[in-house]
mmCIF file of C-alpha atoms in Angstrom:
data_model
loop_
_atom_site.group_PDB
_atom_site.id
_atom_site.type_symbol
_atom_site.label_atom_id
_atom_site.label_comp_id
_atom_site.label_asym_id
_atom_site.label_seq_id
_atom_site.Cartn_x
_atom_site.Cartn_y
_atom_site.Cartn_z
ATOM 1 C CA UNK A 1 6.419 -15.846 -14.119
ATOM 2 C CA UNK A 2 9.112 -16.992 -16.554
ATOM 3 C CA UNK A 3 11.454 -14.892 -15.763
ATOM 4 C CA UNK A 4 11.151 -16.069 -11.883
ATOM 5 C CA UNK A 5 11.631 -19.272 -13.145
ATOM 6 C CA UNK A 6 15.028 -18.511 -14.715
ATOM 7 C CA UNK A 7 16.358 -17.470 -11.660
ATOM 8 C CA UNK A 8 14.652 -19.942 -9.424
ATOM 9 C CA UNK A 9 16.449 -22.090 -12.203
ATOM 10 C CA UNK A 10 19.963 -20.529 -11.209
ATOM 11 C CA UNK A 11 19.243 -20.657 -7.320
ATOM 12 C CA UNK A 12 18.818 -24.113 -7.624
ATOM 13 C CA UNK A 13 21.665 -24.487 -9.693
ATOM 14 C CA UNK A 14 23.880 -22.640 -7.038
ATOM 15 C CA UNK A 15 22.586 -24.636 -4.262
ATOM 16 C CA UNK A 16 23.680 -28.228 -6.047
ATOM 17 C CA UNK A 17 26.873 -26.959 -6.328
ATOM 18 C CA UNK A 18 26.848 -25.710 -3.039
ATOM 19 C CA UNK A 19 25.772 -29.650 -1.919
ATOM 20 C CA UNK A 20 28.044 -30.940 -4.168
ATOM 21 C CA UNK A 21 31.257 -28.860 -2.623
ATOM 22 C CA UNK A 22 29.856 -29.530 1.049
ATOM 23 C CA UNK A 23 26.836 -30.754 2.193
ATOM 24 C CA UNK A 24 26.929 -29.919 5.656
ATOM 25 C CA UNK A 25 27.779 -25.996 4.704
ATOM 26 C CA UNK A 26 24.308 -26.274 2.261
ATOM 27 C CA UNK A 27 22.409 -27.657 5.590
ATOM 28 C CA UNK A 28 22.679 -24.787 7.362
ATOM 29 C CA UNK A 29 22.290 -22.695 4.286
ATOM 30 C CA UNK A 30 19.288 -23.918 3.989
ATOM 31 C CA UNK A 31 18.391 -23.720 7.110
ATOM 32 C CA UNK A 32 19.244 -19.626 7.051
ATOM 33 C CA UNK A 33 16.891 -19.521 3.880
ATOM 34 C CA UNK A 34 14.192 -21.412 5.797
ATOM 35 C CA UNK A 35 14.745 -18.827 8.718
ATOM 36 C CA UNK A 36 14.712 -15.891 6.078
ATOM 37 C CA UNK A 37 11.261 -17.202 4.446
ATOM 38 C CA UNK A 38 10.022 -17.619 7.430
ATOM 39 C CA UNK A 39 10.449 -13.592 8.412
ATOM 40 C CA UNK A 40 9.816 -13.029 4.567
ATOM 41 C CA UNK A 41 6.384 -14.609 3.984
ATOM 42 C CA UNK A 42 4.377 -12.853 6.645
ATOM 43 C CA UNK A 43 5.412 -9.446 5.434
ATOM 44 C CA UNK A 44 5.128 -10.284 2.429
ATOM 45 C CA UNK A 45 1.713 -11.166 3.228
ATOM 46 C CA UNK A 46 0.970 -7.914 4.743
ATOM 47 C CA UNK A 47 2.778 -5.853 1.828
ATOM 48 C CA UNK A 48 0.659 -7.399 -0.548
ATOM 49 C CA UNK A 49 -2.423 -6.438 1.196
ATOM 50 C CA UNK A 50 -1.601 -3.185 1.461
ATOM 51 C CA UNK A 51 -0.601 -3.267 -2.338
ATOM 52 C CA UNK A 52 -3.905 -4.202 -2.834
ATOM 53 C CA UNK A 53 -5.357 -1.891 -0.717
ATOM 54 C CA UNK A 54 -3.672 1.360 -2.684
ATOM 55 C CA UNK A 55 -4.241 -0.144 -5.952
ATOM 56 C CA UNK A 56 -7.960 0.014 -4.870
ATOM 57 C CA UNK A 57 -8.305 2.626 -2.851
ATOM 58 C CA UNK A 58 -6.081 4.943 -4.194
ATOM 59 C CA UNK A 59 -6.700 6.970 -7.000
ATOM 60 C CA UNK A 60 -4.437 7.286 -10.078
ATOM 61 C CA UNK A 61 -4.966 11.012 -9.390
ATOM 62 C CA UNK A 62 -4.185 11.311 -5.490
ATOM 63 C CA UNK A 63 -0.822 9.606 -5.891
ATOM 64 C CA UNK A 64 0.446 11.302 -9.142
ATOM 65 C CA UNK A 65 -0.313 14.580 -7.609
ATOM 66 C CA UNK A 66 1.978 13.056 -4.660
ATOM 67 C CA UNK A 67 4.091 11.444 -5.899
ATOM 68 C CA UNK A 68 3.836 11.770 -9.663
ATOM 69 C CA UNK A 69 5.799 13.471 -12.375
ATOM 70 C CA UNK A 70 5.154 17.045 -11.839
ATOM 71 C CA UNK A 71 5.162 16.475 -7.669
ATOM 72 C CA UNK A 72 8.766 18.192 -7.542
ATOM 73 C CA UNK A 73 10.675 18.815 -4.575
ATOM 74 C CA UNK A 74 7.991 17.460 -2.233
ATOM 75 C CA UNK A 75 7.127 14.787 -4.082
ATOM 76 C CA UNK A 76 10.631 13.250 -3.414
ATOM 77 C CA UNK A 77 10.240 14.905 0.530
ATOM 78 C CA UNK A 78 7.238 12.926 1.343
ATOM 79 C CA UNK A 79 8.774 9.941 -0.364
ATOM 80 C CA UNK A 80 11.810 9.548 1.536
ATOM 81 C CA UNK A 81 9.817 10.362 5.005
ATOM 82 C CA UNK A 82 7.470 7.507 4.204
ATOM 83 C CA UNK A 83 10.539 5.339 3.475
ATOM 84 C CA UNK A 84 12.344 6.106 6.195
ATOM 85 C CA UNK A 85 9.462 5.699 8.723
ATOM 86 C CA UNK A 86 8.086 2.465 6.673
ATOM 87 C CA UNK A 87 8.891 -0.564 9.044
ATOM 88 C CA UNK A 88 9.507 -2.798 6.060
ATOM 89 C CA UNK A 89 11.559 -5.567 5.008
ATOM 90 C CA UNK A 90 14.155 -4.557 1.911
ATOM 91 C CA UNK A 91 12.040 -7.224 -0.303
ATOM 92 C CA UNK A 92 8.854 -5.518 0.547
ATOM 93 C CA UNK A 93 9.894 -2.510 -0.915
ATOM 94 C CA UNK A 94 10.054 -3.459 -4.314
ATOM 95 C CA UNK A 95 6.975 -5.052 -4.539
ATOM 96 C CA UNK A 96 5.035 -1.829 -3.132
ATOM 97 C CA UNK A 97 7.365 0.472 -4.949
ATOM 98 C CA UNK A 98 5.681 -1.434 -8.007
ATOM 99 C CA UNK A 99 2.060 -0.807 -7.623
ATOM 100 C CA UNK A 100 2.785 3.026 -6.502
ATOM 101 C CA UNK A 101 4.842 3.064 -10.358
ATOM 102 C CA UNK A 102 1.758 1.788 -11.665
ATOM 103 C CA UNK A 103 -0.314 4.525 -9.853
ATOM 104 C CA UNK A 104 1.794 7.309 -11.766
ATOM 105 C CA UNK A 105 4.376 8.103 -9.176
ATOM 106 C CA UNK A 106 7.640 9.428 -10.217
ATOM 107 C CA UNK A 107 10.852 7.529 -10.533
ATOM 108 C CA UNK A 108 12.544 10.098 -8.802
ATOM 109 C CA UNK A 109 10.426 9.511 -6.007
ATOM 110 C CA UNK A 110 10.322 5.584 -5.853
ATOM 111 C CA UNK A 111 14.148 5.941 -5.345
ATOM 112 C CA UNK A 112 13.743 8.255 -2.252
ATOM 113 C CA UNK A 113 11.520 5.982 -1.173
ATOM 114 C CA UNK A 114 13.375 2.932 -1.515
ATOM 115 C CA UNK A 115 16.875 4.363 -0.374
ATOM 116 C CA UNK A 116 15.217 5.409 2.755
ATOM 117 C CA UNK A 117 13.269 2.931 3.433
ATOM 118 C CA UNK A 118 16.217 -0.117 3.026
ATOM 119 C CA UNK A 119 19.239 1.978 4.382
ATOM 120 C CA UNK A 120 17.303 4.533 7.285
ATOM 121 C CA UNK A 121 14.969 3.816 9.535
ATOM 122 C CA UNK A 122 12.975 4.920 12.964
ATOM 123 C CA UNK A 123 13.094 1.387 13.898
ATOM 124 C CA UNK A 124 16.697 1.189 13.791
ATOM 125 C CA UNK A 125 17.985 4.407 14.986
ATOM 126 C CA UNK A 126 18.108 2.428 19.038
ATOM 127 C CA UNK A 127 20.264 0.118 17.786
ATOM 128 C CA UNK A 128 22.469 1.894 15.748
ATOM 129 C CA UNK A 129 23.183 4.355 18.566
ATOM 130 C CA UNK A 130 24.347 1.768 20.507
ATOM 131 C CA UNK A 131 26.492 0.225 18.421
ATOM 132 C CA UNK A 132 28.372 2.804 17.080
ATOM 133 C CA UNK A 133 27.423 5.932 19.264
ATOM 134 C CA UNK A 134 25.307 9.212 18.805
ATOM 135 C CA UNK A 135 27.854 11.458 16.659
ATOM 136 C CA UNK A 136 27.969 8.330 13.896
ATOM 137 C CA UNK A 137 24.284 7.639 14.054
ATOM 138 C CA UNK A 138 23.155 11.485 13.380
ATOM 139 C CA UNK A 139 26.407 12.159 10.784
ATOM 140 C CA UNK A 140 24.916 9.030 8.436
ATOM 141 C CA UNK A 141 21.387 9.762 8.591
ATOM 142 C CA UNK A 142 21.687 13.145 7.807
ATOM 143 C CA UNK A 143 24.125 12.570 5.005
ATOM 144 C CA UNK A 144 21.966 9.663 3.714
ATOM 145 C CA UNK A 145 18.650 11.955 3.735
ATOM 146 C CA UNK A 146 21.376 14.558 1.859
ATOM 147 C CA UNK A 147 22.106 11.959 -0.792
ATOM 148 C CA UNK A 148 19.217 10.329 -1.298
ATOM 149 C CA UNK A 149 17.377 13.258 -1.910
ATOM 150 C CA UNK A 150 20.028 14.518 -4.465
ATOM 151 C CA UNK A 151 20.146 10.814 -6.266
ATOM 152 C CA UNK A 152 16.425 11.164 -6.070
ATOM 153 C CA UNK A 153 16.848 14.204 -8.559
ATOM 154 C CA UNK A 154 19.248 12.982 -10.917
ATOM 155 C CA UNK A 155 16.846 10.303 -11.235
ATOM 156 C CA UNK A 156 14.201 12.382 -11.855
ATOM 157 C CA UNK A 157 16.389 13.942 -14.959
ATOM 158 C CA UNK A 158 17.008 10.303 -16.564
ATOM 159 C CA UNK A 159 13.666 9.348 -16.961
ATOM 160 C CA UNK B 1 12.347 -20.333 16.647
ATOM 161 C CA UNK B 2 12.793 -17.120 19.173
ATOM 162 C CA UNK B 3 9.287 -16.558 20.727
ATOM 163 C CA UNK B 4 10.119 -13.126 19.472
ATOM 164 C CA UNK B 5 10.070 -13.942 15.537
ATOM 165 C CA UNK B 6 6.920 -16.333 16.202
ATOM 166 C CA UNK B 7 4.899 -13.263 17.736
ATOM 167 C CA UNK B 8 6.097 -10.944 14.384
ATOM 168 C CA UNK B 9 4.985 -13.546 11.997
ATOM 169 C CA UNK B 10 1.786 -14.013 13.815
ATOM 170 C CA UNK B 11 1.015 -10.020 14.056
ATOM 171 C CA UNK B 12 2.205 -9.337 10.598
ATOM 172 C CA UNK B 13 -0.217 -12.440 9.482
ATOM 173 C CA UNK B 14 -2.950 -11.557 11.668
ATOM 174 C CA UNK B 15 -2.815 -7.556 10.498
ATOM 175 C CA UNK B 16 -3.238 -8.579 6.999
ATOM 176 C CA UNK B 17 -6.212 -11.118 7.280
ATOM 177 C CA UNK B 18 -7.974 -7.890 9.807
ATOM 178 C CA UNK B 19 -7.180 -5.889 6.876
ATOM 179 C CA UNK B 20 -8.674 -8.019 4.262
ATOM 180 C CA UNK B 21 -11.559 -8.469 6.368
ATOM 181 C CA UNK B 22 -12.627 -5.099 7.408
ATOM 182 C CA UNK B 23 -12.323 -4.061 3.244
ATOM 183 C CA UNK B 24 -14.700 -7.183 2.809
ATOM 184 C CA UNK B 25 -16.998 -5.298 5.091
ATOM 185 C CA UNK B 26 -16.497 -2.178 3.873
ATOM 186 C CA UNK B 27 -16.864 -3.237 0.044
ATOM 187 C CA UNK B 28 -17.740 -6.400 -0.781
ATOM 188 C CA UNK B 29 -17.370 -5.292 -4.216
ATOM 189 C CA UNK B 30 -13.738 -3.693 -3.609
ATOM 190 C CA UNK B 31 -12.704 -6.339 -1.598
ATOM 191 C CA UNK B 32 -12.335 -8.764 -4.584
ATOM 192 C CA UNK B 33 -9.545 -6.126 -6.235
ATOM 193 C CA UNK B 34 -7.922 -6.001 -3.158
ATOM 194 C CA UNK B 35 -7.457 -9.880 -2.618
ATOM 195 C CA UNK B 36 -6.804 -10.065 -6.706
ATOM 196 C CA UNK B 37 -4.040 -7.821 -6.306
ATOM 197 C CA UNK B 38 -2.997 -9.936 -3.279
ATOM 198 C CA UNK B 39 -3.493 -12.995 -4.956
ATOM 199 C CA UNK B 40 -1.336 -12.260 -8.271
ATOM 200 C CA UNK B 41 1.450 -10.780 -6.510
ATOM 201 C CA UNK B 42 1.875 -13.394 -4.990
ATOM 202 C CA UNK B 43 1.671 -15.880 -7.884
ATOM 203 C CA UNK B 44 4.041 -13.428 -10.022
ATOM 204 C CA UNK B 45 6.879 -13.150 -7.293
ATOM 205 C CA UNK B 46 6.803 -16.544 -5.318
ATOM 206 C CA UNK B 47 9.449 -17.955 -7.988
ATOM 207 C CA UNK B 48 11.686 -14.571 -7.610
ATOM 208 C CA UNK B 49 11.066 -14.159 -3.790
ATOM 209 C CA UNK B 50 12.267 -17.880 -2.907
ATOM 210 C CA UNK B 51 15.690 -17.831 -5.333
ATOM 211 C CA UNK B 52 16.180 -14.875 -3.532
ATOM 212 C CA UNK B 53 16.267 -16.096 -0.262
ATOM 213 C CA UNK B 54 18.200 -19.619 -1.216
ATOM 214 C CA UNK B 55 20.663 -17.171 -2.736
ATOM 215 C CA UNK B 56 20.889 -14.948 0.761
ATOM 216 C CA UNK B 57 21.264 -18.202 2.407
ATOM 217 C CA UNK B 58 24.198 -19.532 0.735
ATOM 218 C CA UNK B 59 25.819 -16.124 0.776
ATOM 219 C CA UNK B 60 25.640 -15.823 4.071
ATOM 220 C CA UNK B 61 27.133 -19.412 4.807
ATOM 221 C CA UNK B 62 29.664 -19.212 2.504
ATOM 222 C CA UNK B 63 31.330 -16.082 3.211
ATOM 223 C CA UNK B 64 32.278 -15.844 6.493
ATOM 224 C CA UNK B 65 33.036 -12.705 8.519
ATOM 225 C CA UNK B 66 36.236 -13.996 9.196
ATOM 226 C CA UNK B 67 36.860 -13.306 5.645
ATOM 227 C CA UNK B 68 34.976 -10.134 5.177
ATOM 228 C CA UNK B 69 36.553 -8.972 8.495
ATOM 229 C CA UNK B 70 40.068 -10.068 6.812
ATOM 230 C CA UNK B 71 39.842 -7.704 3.577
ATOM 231 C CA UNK B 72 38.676 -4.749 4.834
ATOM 232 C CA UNK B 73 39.670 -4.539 8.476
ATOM 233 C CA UNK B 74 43.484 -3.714 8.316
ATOM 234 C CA UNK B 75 42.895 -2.525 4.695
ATOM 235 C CA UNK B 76 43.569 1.140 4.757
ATOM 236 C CA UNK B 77 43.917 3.454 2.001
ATOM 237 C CA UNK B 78 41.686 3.752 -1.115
ATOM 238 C CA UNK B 79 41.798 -0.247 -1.719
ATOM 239 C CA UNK B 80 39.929 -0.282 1.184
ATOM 240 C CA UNK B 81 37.590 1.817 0.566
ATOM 241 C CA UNK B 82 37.065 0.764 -2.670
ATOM 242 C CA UNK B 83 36.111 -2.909 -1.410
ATOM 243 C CA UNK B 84 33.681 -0.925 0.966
ATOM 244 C CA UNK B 85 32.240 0.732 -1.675
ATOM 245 C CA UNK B 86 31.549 -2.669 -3.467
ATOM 246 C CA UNK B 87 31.457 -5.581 -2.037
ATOM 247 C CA UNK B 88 28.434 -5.152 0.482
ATOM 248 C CA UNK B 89 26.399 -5.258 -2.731
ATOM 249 C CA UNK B 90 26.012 -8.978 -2.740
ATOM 250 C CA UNK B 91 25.192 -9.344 1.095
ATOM 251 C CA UNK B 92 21.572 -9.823 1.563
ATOM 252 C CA UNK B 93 19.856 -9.162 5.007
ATOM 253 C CA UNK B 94 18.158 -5.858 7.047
ATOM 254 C CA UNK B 95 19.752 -3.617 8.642
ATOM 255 C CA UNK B 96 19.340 -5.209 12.204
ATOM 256 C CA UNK B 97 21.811 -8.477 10.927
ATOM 257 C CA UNK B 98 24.284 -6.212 9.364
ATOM 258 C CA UNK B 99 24.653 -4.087 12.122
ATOM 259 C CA UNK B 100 26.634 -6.211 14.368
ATOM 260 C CA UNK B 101 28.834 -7.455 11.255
ATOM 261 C CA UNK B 102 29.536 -3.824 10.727
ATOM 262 C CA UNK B 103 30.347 -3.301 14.426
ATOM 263 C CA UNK B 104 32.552 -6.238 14.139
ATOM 264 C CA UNK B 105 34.522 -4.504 11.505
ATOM 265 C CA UNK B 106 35.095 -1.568 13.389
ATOM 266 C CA UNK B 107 36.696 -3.652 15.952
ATOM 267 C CA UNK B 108 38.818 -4.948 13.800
ATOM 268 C CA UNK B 109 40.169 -1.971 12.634
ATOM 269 C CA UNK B 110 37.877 -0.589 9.896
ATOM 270 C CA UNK B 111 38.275 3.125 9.619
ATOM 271 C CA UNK B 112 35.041 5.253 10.111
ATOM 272 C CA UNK B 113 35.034 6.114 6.188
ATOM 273 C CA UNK B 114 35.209 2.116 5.221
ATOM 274 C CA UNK B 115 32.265 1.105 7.739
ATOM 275 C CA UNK B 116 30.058 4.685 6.421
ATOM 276 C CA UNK B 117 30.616 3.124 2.584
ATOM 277 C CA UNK B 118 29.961 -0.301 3.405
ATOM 278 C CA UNK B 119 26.617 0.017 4.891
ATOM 279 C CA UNK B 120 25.480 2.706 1.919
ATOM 280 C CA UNK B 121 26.698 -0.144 -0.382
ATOM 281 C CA UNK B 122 24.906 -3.049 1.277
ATOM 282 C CA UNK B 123 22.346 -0.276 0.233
ATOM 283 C CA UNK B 124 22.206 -1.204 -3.009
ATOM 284 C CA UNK B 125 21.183 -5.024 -2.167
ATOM 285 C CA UNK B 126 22.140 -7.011 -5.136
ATOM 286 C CA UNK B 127 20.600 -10.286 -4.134
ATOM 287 C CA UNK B 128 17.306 -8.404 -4.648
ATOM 288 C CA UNK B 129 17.970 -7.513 -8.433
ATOM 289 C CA UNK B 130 15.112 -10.049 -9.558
ATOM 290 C CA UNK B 131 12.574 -8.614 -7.543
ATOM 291 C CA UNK B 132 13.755 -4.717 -8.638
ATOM 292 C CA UNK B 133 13.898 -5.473 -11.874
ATOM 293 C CA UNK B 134 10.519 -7.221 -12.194
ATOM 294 C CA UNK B 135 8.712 -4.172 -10.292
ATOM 295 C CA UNK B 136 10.845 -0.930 -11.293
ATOM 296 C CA UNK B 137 12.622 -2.485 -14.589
ATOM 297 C CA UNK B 138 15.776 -2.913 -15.570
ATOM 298 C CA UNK B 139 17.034 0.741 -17.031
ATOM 299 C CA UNK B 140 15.979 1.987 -13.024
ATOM 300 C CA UNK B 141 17.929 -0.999 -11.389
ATOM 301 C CA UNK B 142 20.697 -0.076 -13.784
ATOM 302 C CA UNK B 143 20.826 3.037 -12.511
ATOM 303 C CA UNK B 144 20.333 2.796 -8.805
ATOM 304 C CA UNK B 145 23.277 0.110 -8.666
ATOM 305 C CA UNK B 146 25.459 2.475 -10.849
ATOM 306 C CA UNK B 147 24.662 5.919 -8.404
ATOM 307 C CA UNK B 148 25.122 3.694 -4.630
ATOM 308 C CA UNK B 149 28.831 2.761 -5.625
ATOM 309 C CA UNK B 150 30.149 6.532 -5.815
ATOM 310 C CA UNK B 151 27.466 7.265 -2.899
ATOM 311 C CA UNK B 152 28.870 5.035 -0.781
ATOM 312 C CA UNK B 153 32.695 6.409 -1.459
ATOM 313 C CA UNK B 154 31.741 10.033 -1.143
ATOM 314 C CA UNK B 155 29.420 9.031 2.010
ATOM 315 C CA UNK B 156 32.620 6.938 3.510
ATOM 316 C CA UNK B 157 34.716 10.399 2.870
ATOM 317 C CA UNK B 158 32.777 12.925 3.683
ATOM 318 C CA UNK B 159 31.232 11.241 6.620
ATOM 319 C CA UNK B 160 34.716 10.500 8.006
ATOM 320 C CA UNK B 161 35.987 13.783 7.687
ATOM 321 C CA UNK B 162 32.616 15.701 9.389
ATOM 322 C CA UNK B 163 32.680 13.166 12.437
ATOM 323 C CA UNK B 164 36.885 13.989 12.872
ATOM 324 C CA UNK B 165 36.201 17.635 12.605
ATOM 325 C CA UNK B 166 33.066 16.976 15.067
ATOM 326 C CA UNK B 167 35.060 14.765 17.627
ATOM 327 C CA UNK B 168 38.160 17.193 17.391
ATOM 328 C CA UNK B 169 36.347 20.146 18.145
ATOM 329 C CA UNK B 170 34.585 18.664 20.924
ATOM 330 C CA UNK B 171 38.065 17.938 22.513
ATOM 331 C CA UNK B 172 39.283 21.685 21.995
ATOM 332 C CA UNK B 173 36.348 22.458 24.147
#
């Protein structure tokens, strides 16, 4: 909790010197928070549940042979499909990357996880196509699932 | 308020409490873990969740599109690039508002390898740094911010290069 406070402190900081500079620009700054906490909250809400719900439900044993240490290969498989098909918001992942830590999964994994789940996405894929066409869509996915599973390994040799 | 968001916050509100109640059913016993767990989180990242999100608001209203579109539009070359590779970082949002700012760039001029690094940068989300450190620590943060930068040049490259090759090929057919 203290540490939230220091940068809760610094936020704060930012934004007087954002009213200070011009006060009209902070407005509508704050007014893009308030829309942001508004999206946040509720998913948060939800994320937190289901934190709860693997912390309880989930045995220290299930997920480590998952996801854990000596899960290998297909530990960090299975972690970047879940990512990629989570429908979460980037400051969800964090928090239920967290409680998975605690339940013995593997760094290595946590980062496929989190890479996929922030930068891919089912959810996504529509829109992406549409913006920037079929051949782009398919080239970064598959290059991102390429990468993130090799990061995903070096990360499993630093810690 | 788009009657769009409204419906998501209800459903994603409404999922959770039909969660919390079926475990309370289930397991009375259980049920009070469960709502601890919910109940702490909460109190441990409210602080950390709401700097974040002044911090993604001012971001966003300071730096202007105009600008970003400005630096790396016309920029070609490895300068370019390099900004790609970096300067996402500090942009906050999902994927579905960065999108059309990434679109925009490619309008202006971006080249392919530019627009592939910047979204594998944006990637590496900077304004979330509180909230990654507190769950993951700080030596895996570290790390993850240190591997997206040269992920997101080699992506930019290599991605470039395939989707020439692909396009040109198609056009010899």
């Amino acid at each position: 909790m203290k540490v939230g406070l220091i940068y809760l402190i610094i936020a704060l900081g930012l934004l007087i010197l954002s009213t200070l500079k011009d006060f009209k620009k902070t407005k509508k700054s704050l007014k893009v928070s308030g829309k942001i906490a508004l999206t946040v909250w509720p998913v948060l809400f939800l994320i937190f549940v289901l934190m709860g719900i693997t912390a309880t439900f989930f045995t220290k044993e299930t997920i480590s042979s998952l996801l854990g240490k000596n899960s290998g290969f297909l530990g960090i498989i299975i972690g970047e499909l879940i990512g990629s098909v989570a429908l979460i918001q980037p400051s969800a992942v964090y928090p239920y990357a967290g409680v998975l830590l605690q339940k013995g999964a593997d760094y290595g994994v946590l980062l496929a996880f989190i890479m996929a789940a922030i930068l891919l996405g089912i959810t996504t894929l529509p829109l992406e196509i549409q913006m920037f066409g079929k051949k782009f869509t398919i080239i970064r996915n598959i290059l991102l699932l390429l990468f993130i599973f090799l990061a995903a390994i070096i990360f499993k040799f630093i810690f | 308020m788009s009657k769009k968001g409204l419906t998501q916050i209800l459903i994603y509100l409404f999922s959770g409490l039909i969660i919390l109640g079926i475990v309370r059913i289930i397991s009375p016993a259980k049920s009070l873990l469960v709502e601890k767990v919910v109940y702490d989180t909460f109190i441990n990242t409210f602080s950390i969740v709401v700097a974040v999100e002044i911090i993604i608001g001012l971001i966003q209203t300071w730096v202007s599109p105009e600008t970003i579109a400005k630096l790396l539009g016309k920029e070609a070359g490895w300068q370019g690039l390099l900004l790609s590779s970096t300067f996402p970082l500090i942009i906050g949002g999902s994927l579905f508002v960065i999108f059309p700012l990434v679109k925009t760039l490619r309008e202006k001029g971006a080249s392919v390898a530019c627009v592939l690094a910047f979204l594998t940068a944006w990637g590496g989300k900077a304004p979330l740094l509180p909230l990654e450190i507190h769950f993951l620590g700080l030596k895996f943060a570290i790390v993850r911010l240190a591997l997206i930068i040269p992920m997101a040049i080699i992506t930019g490259l290599l991605g470039e290069f395939i989707l020439n090759k692909w396009e040109k090929t198609l056009q010899k057919i």
